[in-house]
GROMACS .gro file of C-alpha atoms in nm:
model
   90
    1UNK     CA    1 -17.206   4.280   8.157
    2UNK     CA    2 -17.113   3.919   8.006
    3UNK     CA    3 -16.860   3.921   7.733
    4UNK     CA    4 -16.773   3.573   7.571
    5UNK     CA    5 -16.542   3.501   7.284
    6UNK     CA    6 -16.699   3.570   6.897
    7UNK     CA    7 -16.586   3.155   6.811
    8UNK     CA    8 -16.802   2.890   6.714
    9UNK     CA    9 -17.141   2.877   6.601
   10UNK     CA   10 -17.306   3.244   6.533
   11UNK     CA   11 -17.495   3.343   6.905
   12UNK     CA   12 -17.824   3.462   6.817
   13UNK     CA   13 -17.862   3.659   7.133
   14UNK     CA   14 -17.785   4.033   7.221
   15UNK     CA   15 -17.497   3.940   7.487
   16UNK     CA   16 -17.231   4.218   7.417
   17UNK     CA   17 -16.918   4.038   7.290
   18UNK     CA   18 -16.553   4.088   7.269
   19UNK     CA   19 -16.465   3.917   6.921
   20UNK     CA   20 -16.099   3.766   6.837
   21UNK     CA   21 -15.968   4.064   6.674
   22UNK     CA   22 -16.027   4.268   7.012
   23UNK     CA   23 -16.328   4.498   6.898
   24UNK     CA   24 -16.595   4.493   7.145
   25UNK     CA   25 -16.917   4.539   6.960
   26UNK     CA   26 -17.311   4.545   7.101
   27UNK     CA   27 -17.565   4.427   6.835
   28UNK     CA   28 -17.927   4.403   6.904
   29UNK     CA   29 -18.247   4.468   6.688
   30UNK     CA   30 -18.522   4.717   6.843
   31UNK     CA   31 -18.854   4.796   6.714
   32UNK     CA   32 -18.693   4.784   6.319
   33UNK     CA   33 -18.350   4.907   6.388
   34UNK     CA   34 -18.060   4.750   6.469
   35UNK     CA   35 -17.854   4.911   6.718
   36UNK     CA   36 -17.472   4.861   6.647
   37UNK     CA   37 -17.225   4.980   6.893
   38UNK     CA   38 -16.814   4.982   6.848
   39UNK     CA   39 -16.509   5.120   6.902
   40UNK     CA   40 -16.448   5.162   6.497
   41UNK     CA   41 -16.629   5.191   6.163
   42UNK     CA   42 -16.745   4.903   5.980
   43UNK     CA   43 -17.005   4.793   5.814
   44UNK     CA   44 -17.348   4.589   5.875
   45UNK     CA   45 -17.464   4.291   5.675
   46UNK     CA   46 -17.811   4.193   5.672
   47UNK     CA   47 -17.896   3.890   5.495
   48UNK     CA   48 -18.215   3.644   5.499
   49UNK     CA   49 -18.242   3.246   5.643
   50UNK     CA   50 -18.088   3.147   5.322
   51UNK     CA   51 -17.812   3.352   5.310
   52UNK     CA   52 -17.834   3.585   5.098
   53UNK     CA   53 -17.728   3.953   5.151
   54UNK     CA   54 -18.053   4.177   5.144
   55UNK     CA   55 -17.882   4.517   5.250
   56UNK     CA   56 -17.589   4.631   5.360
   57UNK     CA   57 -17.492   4.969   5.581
   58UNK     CA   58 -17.243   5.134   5.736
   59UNK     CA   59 -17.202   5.247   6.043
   60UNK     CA   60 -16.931   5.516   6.224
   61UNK     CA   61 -16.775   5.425   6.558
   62UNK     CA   62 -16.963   5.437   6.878
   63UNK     CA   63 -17.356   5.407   6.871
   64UNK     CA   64 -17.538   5.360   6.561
   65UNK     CA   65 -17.910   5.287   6.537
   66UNK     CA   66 -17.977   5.151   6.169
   67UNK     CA   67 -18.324   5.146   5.988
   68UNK     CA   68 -18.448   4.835   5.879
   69UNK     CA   69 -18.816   4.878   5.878
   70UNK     CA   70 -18.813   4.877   5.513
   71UNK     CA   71 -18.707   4.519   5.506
   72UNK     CA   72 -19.007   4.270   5.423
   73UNK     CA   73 -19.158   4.116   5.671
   74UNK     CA   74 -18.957   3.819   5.739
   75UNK     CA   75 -18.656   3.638   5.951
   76UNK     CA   76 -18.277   3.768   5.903
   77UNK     CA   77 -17.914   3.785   5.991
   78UNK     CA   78 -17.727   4.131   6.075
   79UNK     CA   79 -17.322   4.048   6.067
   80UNK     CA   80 -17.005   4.257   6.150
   81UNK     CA   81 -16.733   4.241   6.278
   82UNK     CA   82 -16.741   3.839   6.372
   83UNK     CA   83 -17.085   3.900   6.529
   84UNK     CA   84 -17.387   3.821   6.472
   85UNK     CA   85 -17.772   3.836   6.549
   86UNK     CA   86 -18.076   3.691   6.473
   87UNK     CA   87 -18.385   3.906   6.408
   88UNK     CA   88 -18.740   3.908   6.282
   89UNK     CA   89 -18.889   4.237   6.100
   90UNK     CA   90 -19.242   4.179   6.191
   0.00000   0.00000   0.00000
């Protein structure tokens, strides 16, 4: 497993990483969910290519799989925790 710092530009890959305030979180999208995985609550922010917030959920500590099939068919962000992915809802 490859864990690089959360710093710089967001990845938009699924690599597992261990962010600057020492939560380890695993965020990848799946067949319209987004599987979130960490050591403490938070919450999920989805938002489109320009920026703006769409949906927000949250999510309990350990493995979460969140629903975002209702989400138009389009390109988006999902954010937490210093992390972040890139996804398309086809």
């Amino acid at each position: 497993m490859l864990i690089k710092p959360c710093i710089g530009l967001p990845p938009v890959d699924s690599v597992q990483r261990e962010c600057t305030n020492g939560i380890v979180i695993d965020l990848q999208y799946q067949d319209g969910y987004v599987y979130i995985e960490s050591i403490e609550p938070g919450q999920l922010t989805v938002a489109n290519v320009l920026g703006n917030i769409v949906k927000r959920y949250k999510y309990e500590a350990g493995s979460n799989w969140i629903n975002v099939s209702t989400l138009p068919t389009g390109m988006y962000y999902a954010a937490s925790q210093d992390r972040h992915l890139l996804f398309i809802k086809q």
